[in-house]
């Protein structure tokens, strides 16, 4: 079965959310009051995105969505087409060597393409740091994050 955008109950998602040590890890946040008017249009639009293929290549602007790209798309739609969470150049580089991690080189080689270093994208950590969100609970820890 090919992965696609689908509705996942929170308890199922929570059971799948863990760090490299296989310990639970979740960060819970709410939109600040000023932006809560976006919630209803986000929820309506999200239903139209069900069954869109999951983007295994993590590339923007193709007919597939990865996790945070889905969030970016829903907020952009609810915000009248204006980006809410901004995309930024993606990096697959090892900070020590400055070269792409071998894992990513191998991953993209499987699909016959180069690592998309510098291409626009999004990630959960960057979204979680947006000052329009109020992070109210963190369960577990991932080294290097918040």
XYZ file of C-alpha atoms in Angstrom:
146
model
C 0.000 0.000 0.000
C 1.359 3.397 -1.000
C 1.565 6.002 1.739
C -0.811 8.933 1.456
C -2.270 11.788 3.461
C -4.835 10.389 5.861
C -6.585 11.133 9.110
C -4.750 9.594 12.060
C -6.291 9.504 15.535
C -4.135 11.323 18.082
C -3.546 8.223 20.226
C -2.213 6.319 17.195
C 0.058 9.228 16.258
C 1.289 9.517 19.857
C 2.227 5.825 19.941
C 4.374 6.335 16.825
C 6.118 9.480 18.104
C 9.436 8.631 19.702
C 13.095 9.614 19.667
C 16.094 7.520 18.572
C 16.147 5.787 21.988
C 12.536 4.686 21.301
C 11.236 6.895 24.139
C 8.001 8.893 23.674
C 8.503 12.365 22.238
C 5.761 14.862 21.497
C 5.523 18.633 21.494
C 2.033 20.061 21.876
C 1.280 23.612 20.760
C -1.669 25.883 20.117
C -2.058 28.868 17.859
C -2.008 32.109 19.759
C -5.423 33.772 20.013
C -4.739 36.271 17.212
C -4.493 33.416 14.664
C -7.132 31.006 15.955
C -9.558 32.162 13.225
C -7.486 30.027 10.821
C -8.414 26.760 12.527
C -11.828 26.268 10.920
C -10.629 26.900 7.324
C -7.625 24.657 7.988
C -9.872 21.832 9.126
C -12.186 22.198 6.106
C -9.286 22.326 3.629
C -7.462 19.410 5.243
C -10.288 17.045 4.259
C -9.652 17.839 0.580
C -6.019 16.732 0.930
C -6.783 13.183 2.020
C -5.298 10.475 -0.224
C -2.719 12.772 -1.827
C 0.486 10.703 -2.073
C 3.085 11.003 0.656
C 6.158 12.861 -0.634
C 9.048 10.441 -0.124
C 11.413 12.941 -1.752
C 10.582 15.841 0.608
C 10.295 18.251 -2.297
C 7.958 21.223 -2.486
C 5.796 21.921 -5.497
C 5.038 18.397 -6.639
C 1.771 16.506 -6.343
C 2.726 14.868 -3.068
C 3.021 16.100 0.516
C 5.285 15.245 3.432
C 4.300 15.896 7.066
C 5.331 19.506 7.584
C 4.637 20.400 3.959
C 1.027 19.416 4.648
C 0.934 21.819 7.600
C 2.475 24.606 5.490
C -0.106 24.024 2.716
C -3.076 24.013 5.102
C -2.014 27.249 6.795
C -1.230 28.953 3.461
C -4.712 28.062 2.189
C -6.421 29.284 5.383
C -4.333 32.477 5.222
C -5.764 33.407 1.819
C -2.843 31.979 -0.160
C -0.224 33.968 1.742
C 2.429 31.774 3.376
C 1.997 31.506 7.142
C 4.889 29.180 7.925
C 7.729 30.074 5.624
C 9.750 27.489 3.783
C 13.530 27.708 4.032
C 16.438 26.100 2.183
C 16.733 22.489 3.333
C 20.050 21.101 4.465
C 21.063 17.476 4.540
C 24.651 18.297 5.518
C 26.718 17.028 8.394
C 27.635 20.088 10.450
C 31.121 18.720 11.113
C 32.076 17.951 7.495
C 29.827 20.294 5.527
C 29.001 17.415 3.191
C 25.633 15.675 2.856
C 25.174 12.763 5.267
C 25.819 9.446 3.546
C 22.360 8.276 4.628
C 20.778 11.024 2.533
C 23.107 10.387 -0.424
C 22.074 6.726 -0.386
C 18.397 7.584 0.146
C 18.190 9.907 -2.864
C 20.386 7.633 -5.009
C 17.667 4.984 -4.579
C 15.306 7.389 -6.401
C 17.957 8.297 -8.980
C 18.350 11.928 -7.948
C 20.873 14.100 -6.141
C 20.321 15.237 -2.572
C 18.114 18.366 -2.878
C 20.454 20.534 -0.807
C 19.207 24.115 -0.622
C 15.764 23.400 -2.082
C 12.866 25.076 -0.260
C 11.189 23.003 2.403
C 9.871 22.818 5.920
C 10.363 20.720 9.011
C 8.538 20.202 12.316
C 11.294 21.805 14.396
C 11.206 25.062 12.422
C 7.416 25.194 12.585
C 7.477 24.563 16.348
C 9.721 27.601 16.819
C 7.253 30.008 15.191
C 6.307 32.731 17.672
C 2.645 32.492 16.655
C 2.485 29.144 18.430
C 2.368 28.537 22.137
C 4.136 25.281 23.021
C 2.350 24.194 26.172
C 3.656 20.683 26.738
C 6.651 18.583 25.755
C 6.760 14.863 26.428
C 10.250 13.331 26.339
C 13.318 14.853 24.747
C 15.209 14.837 21.487
C 18.802 16.021 21.971
C 19.397 19.381 20.313
C 15.736 20.400 20.125
C 14.090 22.913 22.394
